[in-house]
Amino acid sequence: MGGLTEAKLRALAGERSFERGLAYTDEVSGVEFGDGWIRASVRGTERYEVELLLGGRGMPAGMCDCPYGQEGNFCKHLVALGLTVIAQEADLPRLRNAARDRTRGLDAWLTGMSRDDLLALVREEMAEDRNLRKRLELRAASARGDVAGIRSRISELLDSGPFARYGYVEYADVHAYADQAAQAVDAIRSLTASGQAADSMALAREVIGMLAAAVDNVDDSDGRLGEIGAGLADAHHEACRAAGPDPEELARWLVAHALDDAADLTDIGPLDYEDLLGGQGMAALRRYAVEAWQANRTGWAEKHLMQRLAKSGRDIDTVIAVHAADLAPNGHTHLLIARELDAADRTADALEWAERGIRETEDLATVDTALIDHVADRYTRTGRPADAVTLRRDHFAARRTLLAYQQLRAAARAAACWPTEREKALALLRDDAERADPRGGRVLVDILLDDGDIDAAWRVAGEYGAHDGQWRTLADRLRPTRPADALAVYLRLVTRLTRETGNRAYEQLVSLLLGVRDCHRRLGKPDDFTAYITDLRAAQKRKRNLMRLLDDHGLSGS
C-alpha cells in the first residue's frame, strides 16, 4: 500500500503523536479499502472518521475530523489507522479485492431493485438520516424549480443551531456545518441553469445575507465560510449575467452590499459588474455611492467605495475630496493626497498638500514621519536643500531621536552646513540632559556613537548616565585604545549578569568575559584574568550550562 511504514508515519506525525497513536490501535474499526485510500473510525474522546491517502512511492497523507486533524495535522488517530494497515499488510490484497466485490455487489443489488423497492429504501434511509433528507429535499426543489422550496431548504441548511454548543459553532463542528451550507451554492446555480436566473439572482442575495448573519456565531478560523461566500458571489454574478437585471436596481444593490458587513464575506466588487451595468448603471452606481458618502463622510466603507469608483474613472479631484473630508491630525491623509496628485503629474498641487499637512499638525513630534520624508525629498529633488535642512532641523527639535538626527545630518551635509547644524542639535540634547531628562543624555550617547565620537560619548555617559547596552557598546569601541576603561565597564556588567540564570544570560555573560580576557591581554596581565575566571567559575559552578559554555570558549581557570 504505497510503501507505508512506521518510519513514514513517525515522520508525518512527529514523535509525540506517533507514540500516542500506538495506544489507539485497538480503537480502530470499520476499515474500508478503496483505490488509493483507506477509511475507518477511531474512538478517542469521540468517534472520529479517519482517511489515509496512499499515493504510490510518496509519503502518505491523511484527514481526520478530530480538532487537531482539522488543523491540518497528521494526528494520533491517523497513526493508529496506519499501524493497523501495516499489521494487516499480508492480508491487504485480499481485503482490497473484497472491498471491490462489495462495491460491485452493492451496485448490482441497487440496479436490480424495482422502482418501488428503491423508493422504499431511500425513504427508510431518509427517516434515519435527517441530513440526507435535507440534501435530497433541496435537490428535489432544485429539479422542480421550486424557488420557495429551495429557499426553505437553504434556510434549514444555513441554520447553525443544530451544530452550536451554547449558541456558538466551535471549530470542531465547523467542517460539518460548512459542508452542509455549501450545498446552497449548487442549488442557486442549478436554478440559474434551469432558466430561472432572475429568481436565482434574488435568492443569491438572500442567502448571502443569511450566511453573513451566521458568521458571527461560527469559529471560521480556516475560512470555510469565506469560501462559501466567494461561491455565492460567483453564483450571483452568473445569475445576473443570465438574467440581465435592471441596471439601476443592480447598481442600488451593489452599493448597499458594498457598505454592508456581508461585503467582507463575499468580496463582491461593484466594478466587476461594469459590463452588466453599462453607462446608465455605472452613472447610477456613482450617484448612489456619492449619496452614501455624503451621508457618512468618515465611514471607511463609504470612503473606500468612493475612492475605487473615482480611480476607475480617473477622477482625481473626487479622490482628493473623499480624503479631504476626513483628514488625520498627524498629516497622514495629506500624504495620501500628495501621492495621488504626484501619480497624476500634478506635482505643485502635491507639494502644497504635503506642506499643508506639516503646517496643520499641532505637534510636529506626532507628525507622520513619512510625510516629513516626502517633503524633504521633494525639496532636495527640486534644488531647495536649505528648505530640506530647515524641515529636518524643526523635526529633530520636536522629535529628538537618533533617526531624526541622522536625517538632519544627511540633509545638512548635502547643503554643506553640517558642522553648524551639528552643534545646534547637540546643544539641544545637552540642555535636555542638564534638565535631568535621562532621555536627553542617552540619545546624546547614541548620537555621538553614531558620529564616531567615542571619547565624547564616554564623557557624556559618565556625566549624564547610560543604559547597559550603551555601556557595552562603549567598552567594545574603547577596548583597543583604552583597555583599562573598557575593563571596568565589562566587570561591572559581568557582576550584574552573574545574578541571572538562563541560557540567554549565560551567552551574554560569556561574550563579556571574552572582552574581559582581551582587556587583560592588552594590559599585559593574563595571570590576573586566570585568577578572576577561576574565582568566577567556583562561585557559579552550580550553573551547568554556563560551565559548558565557558569550556566551549576556552574560558577555564587554573
Coordinates of C-alpha atoms in Angstrom, one line a residue:
M1 CA 0.0 0.0 0.0
G2 CA 2.3 2.8 -1.3
G3 CA 5.2 1.6 0.9
L4 CA 3.5 2.6 4.2
T5 CA 6.0 2.1 7.0
E6 CA 6.3 3.0 10.7
A7 CA 9.1 5.4 9.8
K8 CA 6.9 7.3 7.4
L9 CA 4.1 7.6 10.0
R10 CA 6.6 8.8 12.6
A11 CA 8.0 11.4 10.2
L12 CA 4.5 12.7 9.3
A13 CA 3.0 12.7 12.8
G14 CA 6.1 13.6 14.9
E15 CA 7.3 11.7 17.9
R16 CA 4.6 12.7 20.3
S17 CA 1.6 11.9 18.1
F18 CA 3.2 8.7 16.9
E19 CA 3.7 7.4 20.4
R20 CA 0.2 8.4 21.4
G21 CA -1.2 6.7 18.3
L22 CA 0.3 3.4 19.5
A23 CA -2.3 3.3 22.2
Y24 CA -5.2 3.7 19.8
T25 CA -4.7 0.7 17.5
D26 CA -7.3 -1.3 19.4
E27 CA -9.9 1.6 18.9
V28 CA -9.8 1.3 15.0
S29 CA -13.0 -0.2 13.5
G30 CA -14.9 -0.3 10.2
V31 CA -11.8 -0.3 8.0
E32 CA -12.7 0.3 4.3
F33 CA -10.4 0.0 1.4
G34 CA -10.5 1.8 -2.0
D35 CA -8.2 2.7 -4.8
G36 CA -5.5 4.7 -3.0
W37 CA -7.5 5.3 0.2
I38 CA -8.3 3.6 3.4
R39 CA -11.1 4.8 5.8
A40 CA -12.0 3.8 9.3
S41 CA -13.5 5.0 12.6
V42 CA -11.2 5.6 15.6
R43 CA -12.7 6.0 19.0
G44 CA -10.9 8.7 21.0
T45 CA -12.6 11.4 23.1
E46 CA -15.4 10.9 20.5
R47 CA -15.6 8.6 17.4
Y48 CA -13.6 10.2 14.6
E49 CA -13.7 9.5 10.9
V50 CA -10.2 8.9 9.5
E51 CA -8.9 8.6 5.9
L52 CA -5.4 7.6 4.7
L53 CA -4.4 8.6 1.2
L54 CA -1.7 6.4 -0.2
G55 CA -0.1 7.7 -3.4
G56 CA 2.5 5.4 -4.9
R57 CA 6.0 5.8 -3.6
G58 CA 5.5 9.2 -2.0
M59 CA 4.6 10.0 1.6
P60 CA 1.1 9.1 2.6
A61 CA -1.4 11.8 3.6
G62 CA -4.5 11.8 5.7
M63 CA -7.5 13.5 7.1
C64 CA -9.3 13.2 10.4
D65 CA -12.2 15.2 11.7
C66 CA -10.8 15.5 15.2
P67 CA -9.9 19.1 16.2
Y68 CA -6.1 18.5 15.8
G69 CA -6.6 16.8 12.4
Q70 CA -8.9 19.6 11.2
E71 CA -6.0 22.0 11.7
G72 CA -4.1 20.0 9.0
N73 CA -2.0 17.8 11.3
F74 CA -1.3 14.1 10.9
C75 CA -2.9 13.1 14.2
K76 CA -2.7 10.1 16.5
H77 CA -5.9 8.6 15.0
L78 CA -4.3 8.6 11.6
V79 CA -1.2 6.9 13.1
A80 CA -3.5 4.3 14.7
L81 CA -5.1 3.5 11.3
G82 CA -1.7 3.4 9.6
L83 CA -0.3 1.0 12.2
T84 CA -3.4 -1.2 11.7
V85 CA -2.9 -1.3 8.0
I86 CA 0.8 -2.2 8.4
A87 CA -0.2 -5.0 10.8
Q88 CA -2.5 -6.4 8.1
E89 CA -0.1 -5.9 5.2
A90 CA 0.0 -9.6 4.2
D91 CA -3.8 -9.6 4.0
L92 CA -4.2 -6.3 2.1
P93 CA -4.6 -7.7 -1.4
R94 CA -7.5 -9.9 -0.2
L95 CA -9.1 -7.1 1.7
R96 CA -9.0 -4.7 -1.3
N97 CA -10.4 -7.4 -3.6
A98 CA -13.2 -8.0 -1.0
A99 CA -13.9 -4.3 -0.9
R100 CA -14.2 -4.2 -4.7
D101 CA -16.5 -7.2 -4.6
R102 CA -18.7 -5.5 -2.0
T103 CA -18.9 -2.3 -4.2
R104 CA -19.8 -4.3 -7.3
G105 CA -22.3 -6.3 -5.3
L106 CA -24.0 -3.2 -3.9
D107 CA -24.2 -1.6 -7.4
A108 CA -25.7 -4.8 -8.8
W109 CA -28.2 -5.0 -6.0
L110 CA -29.3 -1.4 -6.4
T111 CA -29.5 -1.8 -10.2
G112 CA -31.7 -4.9 -9.8
M113 CA -34.2 -3.3 -7.4
S114 CA -37.6 -2.3 -8.6
R115 CA -38.6 1.3 -8.6
D116 CA -40.9 0.8 -5.7
D117 CA -38.3 -1.1 -3.6
L118 CA -35.6 1.6 -4.4
L119 CA -38.0 4.3 -3.3
A120 CA -38.8 2.4 -0.1
L121 CA -35.1 2.1 0.6
V122 CA -34.5 5.8 0.1
R123 CA -37.4 6.8 2.3
E124 CA -36.2 4.4 5.0
E125 CA -32.7 6.0 4.9
M126 CA -34.2 9.5 5.0
A127 CA -36.2 8.6 8.1
E128 CA -32.9 7.5 9.8
D129 CA -30.7 10.3 8.5
R130 CA -32.1 13.9 8.8
N131 CA -29.2 15.5 6.9
L132 CA -29.7 13.1 3.9
R133 CA -33.4 14.1 3.9
K134 CA -32.4 17.8 3.8
R135 CA -30.0 17.2 0.9
L136 CA -32.5 15.3 -1.1
E137 CA -35.3 17.8 -0.5
L138 CA -33.0 20.5 -1.8
R139 CA -32.2 18.5 -4.9
A140 CA -35.9 17.8 -5.5
A141 CA -36.8 21.5 -5.1
S142 CA -34.0 22.5 -7.5
A143 CA -35.1 20.0 -10.0
R144 CA -38.7 21.3 -9.9
G145 CA -37.5 24.9 -10.0
D146 CA -39.4 25.4 -6.7
V147 CA -38.0 28.7 -5.5
A148 CA -40.0 28.7 -2.3
G149 CA -39.0 25.2 -1.6
I150 CA -35.3 25.9 -2.3
R151 CA -35.4 29.0 -0.1
S152 CA -36.9 27.0 2.8
R153 CA -34.4 24.1 2.4
I154 CA -31.4 26.5 2.2
S155 CA -32.7 28.3 5.3
E156 CA -32.6 25.0 7.1
L157 CA -29.1 24.2 5.8
L158 CA -27.7 27.5 7.0
D159 CA -29.3 27.2 10.4
S160 CA -26.3 26.8 12.7
G161 CA -28.4 25.8 15.7
P162 CA -28.0 22.0 15.4
F163 CA -24.2 22.4 15.3
A164 CA -23.9 25.0 18.0
R165 CA -22.9 24.4 21.6
Y166 CA -24.1 27.2 23.9
G167 CA -25.2 29.2 20.8
Y168 CA -21.8 29.1 19.0
V169 CA -20.4 26.7 16.4
E170 CA -17.0 25.7 17.7
Y171 CA -14.0 24.9 15.5
A172 CA -14.5 21.1 15.8
D173 CA -18.0 21.4 14.3
V174 CA -17.4 23.9 11.5
H175 CA -16.4 21.3 9.0
A176 CA -19.7 19.5 9.1
Y177 CA -21.7 22.8 9.1
A178 CA -19.7 24.2 6.2
D179 CA -20.3 21.0 4.1
Q180 CA -24.0 21.4 4.6
A181 CA -24.1 25.2 4.0
A182 CA -22.0 24.7 0.7
Q183 CA -25.0 23.0 -0.9
A184 CA -26.7 26.3 -1.1
V185 CA -24.3 27.4 -3.9
D186 CA -25.1 24.3 -6.0
A187 CA -28.8 24.9 -5.6
I188 CA -28.6 28.5 -6.8
R189 CA -26.5 27.5 -9.8
S190 CA -29.0 24.8 -10.6
L191 CA -31.8 27.3 -10.5
T192 CA -29.9 29.5 -13.0
A193 CA -29.2 26.6 -15.3
S194 CA -33.0 25.7 -15.3
G195 CA -33.8 29.1 -16.8
Q196 CA -34.9 30.9 -13.6
A197 CA -31.9 33.3 -13.4
A198 CA -34.0 36.2 -12.0
D199 CA -35.2 34.0 -9.1
S200 CA -31.6 32.7 -8.7
M201 CA -30.2 36.2 -8.5
A202 CA -32.7 37.3 -5.8
L203 CA -32.1 34.1 -3.9
A204 CA -28.4 34.5 -4.0
R205 CA -28.7 37.9 -2.4
E206 CA -31.0 36.4 0.4
V207 CA -28.5 33.6 1.0
I208 CA -25.6 36.0 1.3
G209 CA -27.5 37.8 4.0
M210 CA -28.3 34.5 5.8
L211 CA -24.7 33.4 5.7
A212 CA -23.4 36.8 6.9
A213 CA -25.7 36.6 9.8
A214 CA -24.5 33.1 10.7
V215 CA -20.7 34.0 10.5
D216 CA -20.8 35.9 13.9
N217 CA -21.7 32.6 15.6
V218 CA -19.2 30.4 13.9
D219 CA -15.5 29.9 14.5
D220 CA -14.4 30.1 10.9
S221 CA -10.6 30.1 11.6
D222 CA -10.0 28.1 8.4
G223 CA -12.1 30.4 6.2
R224 CA -14.5 27.7 5.1
L225 CA -17.5 30.1 5.2
G226 CA -15.4 32.7 3.3
E227 CA -15.0 30.1 0.5
I228 CA -18.8 29.6 0.5
G229 CA -19.3 33.4 0.4
A230 CA -17.0 33.6 -2.6
G231 CA -19.0 30.8 -4.2
L232 CA -22.2 32.7 -3.6
A233 CA -20.7 35.8 -5.2
D234 CA -19.8 33.8 -8.3
A235 CA -23.3 32.3 -8.4
H236 CA -24.8 35.8 -8.1
H237 CA -22.7 37.1 -10.9
E238 CA -23.6 34.1 -13.1
A239 CA -27.3 34.7 -12.4
C240 CA -27.1 38.4 -13.2
R241 CA -25.3 37.7 -16.5
A242 CA -28.1 35.2 -17.4
A243 CA -31.0 37.4 -16.2
G244 CA -29.9 40.8 -17.4
P245 CA -31.2 42.8 -14.4
D246 CA -32.3 46.4 -14.5
P247 CA -29.1 48.5 -14.3
E248 CA -30.5 51.0 -11.8
E249 CA -31.7 48.3 -9.5
L250 CA -28.4 46.3 -9.7
A251 CA -26.4 49.5 -9.0
R252 CA -28.5 50.2 -5.9
W253 CA -27.9 46.7 -4.6
L254 CA -24.2 46.7 -5.3
V255 CA -23.7 49.9 -3.3
A256 CA -25.9 48.7 -0.5
H257 CA -23.9 45.4 -0.4
A258 CA -20.5 47.2 -0.5
L259 CA -21.5 49.2 2.6
D260 CA -22.8 46.1 4.5
D261 CA -20.8 43.7 6.7
A262 CA -21.6 40.9 4.2
A263 CA -19.1 42.5 1.8
D264 CA -16.3 41.1 3.8
L265 CA -17.7 37.6 3.3
T266 CA -18.2 37.7 -0.5
D267 CA -15.7 40.3 -1.6
I268 CA -18.0 41.4 -4.4
G269 CA -16.5 44.3 -6.3
P270 CA -19.1 46.7 -7.9
L271 CA -16.7 47.3 -10.8
D272 CA -16.8 43.6 -11.6
Y273 CA -20.3 44.3 -12.9
E274 CA -19.4 47.2 -15.2
D275 CA -20.2 45.3 -18.4
L276 CA -23.7 44.4 -17.0
L277 CA -24.4 47.9 -15.7
G278 CA -23.5 49.7 -18.9
G279 CA -23.4 53.5 -19.0
Q280 CA -26.7 54.0 -17.2
G281 CA -25.9 51.6 -14.4
M282 CA -22.4 53.0 -13.8
A283 CA -23.9 56.5 -13.6
A284 CA -26.4 55.2 -11.0
L285 CA -23.7 53.4 -9.2
R286 CA -21.7 56.6 -8.8
R287 CA -24.8 58.5 -7.8
Y288 CA -25.7 56.1 -5.1
A289 CA -22.1 55.9 -3.8
V290 CA -21.9 59.7 -3.6
E291 CA -25.2 59.9 -1.7
A292 CA -23.9 57.3 0.8
W293 CA -20.6 59.1 1.3
Q294 CA -22.3 62.4 1.7
A295 CA -24.4 60.9 4.5
N296 CA -21.3 59.5 6.2
R297 CA -18.1 61.1 5.1
T298 CA -15.9 59.4 7.7
G299 CA -17.2 55.9 7.1
W300 CA -14.5 53.6 6.0
A301 CA -16.7 51.6 3.6
E302 CA -18.1 54.7 2.1
K303 CA -14.7 56.3 1.5
H304 CA -13.3 53.1 0.1
L305 CA -16.1 52.7 -2.4
M306 CA -15.8 56.3 -3.5
Q307 CA -12.1 56.1 -4.0
R308 CA -12.4 52.9 -6.0
L309 CA -15.0 54.4 -8.3
A310 CA -13.1 57.7 -8.6
K311 CA -9.9 55.9 -9.5
S312 CA -11.6 53.7 -12.1
G313 CA -12.9 56.9 -13.8
R314 CA -9.6 58.6 -13.3
D315 CA -11.4 61.3 -11.3
I316 CA -8.5 62.5 -9.1
D317 CA -10.4 65.5 -7.8
T318 CA -13.1 63.2 -6.3
V319 CA -10.4 61.0 -4.7
I320 CA -8.9 64.1 -3.1
A321 CA -12.4 65.3 -2.0
V322 CA -13.0 62.0 -0.2
H323 CA -9.6 62.1 1.6
A324 CA -10.0 65.8 2.4
A325 CA -13.4 65.2 4.1
D326 CA -11.7 63.2 6.9
L327 CA -8.1 64.5 7.4
A328 CA -6.0 62.7 10.0
P329 CA -4.4 65.0 12.6
N330 CA -0.9 63.7 12.0
G331 CA -0.8 64.6 8.3
H332 CA -1.1 61.0 7.0
T333 CA -4.2 61.8 4.9
H334 CA -2.3 64.8 3.4
L335 CA 0.4 62.4 2.4
L336 CA -2.1 60.1 0.6
I337 CA -3.5 63.1 -1.3
A338 CA 0.1 64.2 -2.2
R339 CA 0.9 60.8 -3.6
E340 CA -2.3 60.7 -5.6
L341 CA -1.5 64.1 -7.1
D342 CA 2.1 63.1 -7.8
A343 CA 0.8 60.0 -9.7
A344 CA -1.4 62.3 -11.8
D345 CA 1.6 64.5 -12.6
R346 CA 0.2 67.4 -10.5
T347 CA 3.5 67.9 -8.6
A348 CA 2.9 71.5 -7.5
D349 CA -0.5 70.6 -6.0
A350 CA 1.0 67.6 -4.4
L351 CA 3.7 69.6 -2.6
E352 CA 1.2 72.2 -1.5
W353 CA -0.9 69.5 0.2
A354 CA 2.1 67.9 1.8
E355 CA 3.3 71.2 3.2
R356 CA -0.2 71.9 4.4
G357 CA -0.1 68.6 6.3
I358 CA 3.0 69.6 8.2
R359 CA 1.6 73.1 9.0
E360 CA -1.7 71.8 10.2
T361 CA -0.1 69.2 12.6
E362 CA -0.4 70.8 16.0
D363 CA 2.7 69.0 17.4
L364 CA 5.5 68.2 15.0
A365 CA 6.6 65.4 17.2
T366 CA 3.4 63.5 16.3
V367 CA 3.5 64.1 12.5
D368 CA 3.6 61.1 10.2
T369 CA 7.4 60.8 9.6
A370 CA 6.7 59.5 6.1
L371 CA 5.2 63.0 5.4
I372 CA 8.4 64.7 6.5
D373 CA 10.4 62.3 4.3
H374 CA 8.2 63.0 1.4
V375 CA 8.5 66.8 1.6
A376 CA 12.2 66.8 2.4
D377 CA 12.8 64.5 -0.7
R378 CA 10.8 66.9 -2.9
Y379 CA 12.8 69.9 -1.6
T380 CA 16.1 68.1 -2.4
R381 CA 14.9 67.0 -5.8
T382 CA 13.8 70.5 -6.8
G383 CA 17.0 72.3 -5.8
R384 CA 15.9 73.5 -2.3
P385 CA 18.5 72.0 0.0
A386 CA 18.2 74.8 2.6
D387 CA 14.5 74.2 2.9
A388 CA 15.2 70.5 3.5
V389 CA 17.6 71.3 6.3
T390 CA 15.1 73.7 7.9
L391 CA 12.4 71.0 7.8
R392 CA 14.8 68.3 9.2
R393 CA 16.0 70.8 11.9
D394 CA 12.5 71.6 13.0
H395 CA 11.5 67.9 13.1
F396 CA 14.6 67.0 15.2
A397 CA 13.8 69.8 17.6
A398 CA 10.4 68.3 18.1
R399 CA 11.4 64.7 18.0
R400 CA 14.8 64.2 19.4
T401 CA 15.7 60.7 18.2
L402 CA 18.7 59.1 16.6
L403 CA 16.8 58.7 13.3
A404 CA 15.8 62.3 13.2
Y405 CA 19.4 63.3 13.8
Q406 CA 20.7 61.0 11.1
Q407 CA 18.2 62.6 8.6
L408 CA 19.2 66.1 9.6
R409 CA 22.9 65.1 9.2
A410 CA 22.2 63.8 5.7
A411 CA 20.3 66.9 4.6
A412 CA 22.9 69.3 6.2
R413 CA 25.8 67.6 4.5
A414 CA 24.1 67.8 1.2
A415 CA 23.7 71.6 1.9
A416 CA 27.3 71.9 3.1
C417 CA 26.3 73.2 6.5
W418 CA 26.6 70.2 8.8
P419 CA 29.2 71.5 11.4
T420 CA 26.9 74.4 12.4
E421 CA 23.7 72.2 12.4
R422 CA 25.5 69.6 14.4
E423 CA 26.4 72.0 17.2
K424 CA 22.9 73.2 17.4
A425 CA 21.5 69.7 17.6
L426 CA 24.0 68.6 20.3
A427 CA 23.3 71.7 22.3
L428 CA 19.6 70.9 22.4
L429 CA 20.3 67.4 23.8
R430 CA 22.8 68.8 26.3
D431 CA 20.1 71.2 27.6
D432 CA 17.7 68.2 28.0
A433 CA 20.3 66.2 29.9
E434 CA 21.2 69.2 32.2
R435 CA 17.4 69.5 33.0
A436 CA 17.7 65.9 34.4
D437 CA 15.9 64.4 31.4
P438 CA 17.5 60.9 31.2
R439 CA 16.4 60.6 27.6
G440 CA 18.5 63.5 26.5
G441 CA 21.7 62.0 27.8
R442 CA 21.0 58.6 26.4
V443 CA 20.0 59.9 23.0
L444 CA 23.1 62.1 23.1
V445 CA 25.3 59.0 23.7
D446 CA 23.7 57.2 20.8
I447 CA 24.2 60.1 18.5
L448 CA 27.9 60.6 19.5
L449 CA 28.4 56.9 19.0
D450 CA 26.8 57.1 15.6
D451 CA 29.0 60.1 14.7
G452 CA 32.0 58.0 15.7
D453 CA 33.0 60.5 18.5
I454 CA 33.7 57.7 21.1
D455 CA 35.6 59.9 23.6
A456 CA 32.7 62.4 23.7
A457 CA 30.2 59.6 24.1
W458 CA 32.2 58.3 27.0
R459 CA 32.3 61.6 28.8
V460 CA 28.5 62.1 28.3
A461 CA 27.8 58.6 29.6
G462 CA 29.8 59.3 32.7
E463 CA 28.2 62.7 33.3
Y464 CA 24.6 62.0 32.5
G465 CA 24.3 58.2 32.6
A466 CA 23.7 55.5 30.0
H467 CA 21.9 52.1 29.9
D468 CA 23.8 48.8 29.9
G469 CA 23.6 48.3 26.2
Q470 CA 25.3 51.7 25.6
W471 CA 28.0 51.0 28.2
R472 CA 28.7 47.6 26.4
T473 CA 29.0 49.4 23.1
L474 CA 31.3 52.0 24.6
A475 CA 33.5 49.3 26.1
D476 CA 33.7 47.4 22.8
R477 CA 34.7 50.5 21.0
L478 CA 37.3 51.7 23.6
R479 CA 38.9 48.3 24.2
P480 CA 41.6 48.6 21.5
T481 CA 42.9 52.0 22.8
R482 CA 41.7 52.3 26.4
P483 CA 41.5 48.7 27.7
A484 CA 41.5 49.8 31.4
D485 CA 38.4 51.9 31.0
A486 CA 36.7 49.1 28.9
L487 CA 37.7 46.5 31.6
A488 CA 36.0 48.5 34.3
V489 CA 32.7 48.5 32.3
Y490 CA 32.9 44.8 31.5
L491 CA 33.5 43.8 35.1
R492 CA 30.5 45.9 36.3
L493 CA 28.2 44.3 33.7
V494 CA 29.5 40.8 34.5
T495 CA 28.7 41.3 38.1
R496 CA 25.1 42.1 37.2
L497 CA 24.7 39.1 34.9
T498 CA 26.1 36.6 37.4
R499 CA 22.9 37.1 39.4
E500 CA 20.8 35.9 36.5
T501 CA 20.0 32.4 35.1
G502 CA 19.0 31.1 31.8
N503 CA 20.9 30.3 28.6
R504 CA 20.4 33.8 27.1
A505 CA 22.0 35.4 30.2
Y506 CA 24.8 32.8 30.0
E507 CA 25.6 33.6 26.4
Q508 CA 25.8 37.3 27.2
L509 CA 28.0 36.6 30.2
V510 CA 30.4 34.6 28.1
S511 CA 30.6 37.4 25.5
L512 CA 31.5 39.9 28.2
L513 CA 34.1 37.5 29.7
L514 CA 35.8 37.3 26.3
G515 CA 36.1 41.0 26.4
V516 CA 37.5 40.9 29.9
R517 CA 40.1 38.4 28.8
D518 CA 41.1 40.6 25.8
C519 CA 41.4 43.6 28.1
H520 CA 43.7 41.7 30.5
R521 CA 45.8 40.6 27.5
R522 CA 46.1 44.2 26.2
L523 CA 47.1 45.3 29.7
G524 CA 49.7 42.6 29.9
K525 CA 48.0 40.9 32.9
P526 CA 46.9 37.5 31.7
D527 CA 47.5 36.0 35.1
D528 CA 45.0 38.4 36.6
F529 CA 42.4 37.0 34.2
T530 CA 43.2 33.4 35.1
A531 CA 42.7 34.2 38.8
Y532 CA 39.5 36.1 38.0
I533 CA 37.9 33.4 35.9
T534 CA 38.9 30.7 38.4
D535 CA 37.1 32.6 41.2
L536 CA 34.0 33.2 39.0
R537 CA 33.8 29.5 38.0
A538 CA 33.9 28.5 41.6
A539 CA 31.1 30.9 42.5
Q540 CA 29.0 29.8 39.5
K541 CA 29.7 26.1 39.5
R542 CA 26.1 25.1 40.0
K543 CA 25.1 26.6 36.6
R544 CA 26.0 23.6 34.5
N545 CA 25.0 25.2 31.1
L546 CA 27.2 28.2 32.0
M547 CA 30.1 25.9 32.8
R548 CA 29.7 24.1 29.5
L549 CA 29.6 27.4 27.6
L550 CA 32.8 28.6 29.4
D551 CA 34.5 25.4 28.4
D552 CA 33.4 25.7 24.8
H553 CA 35.0 29.2 24.6
G554 CA 38.2 28.2 26.4
L555 CA 37.4 30.3 29.5
S556 CA 38.9 27.9 32.0
G557 CA 40.8 28.8 35.2
S558 CA 43.9 27.5 36.8

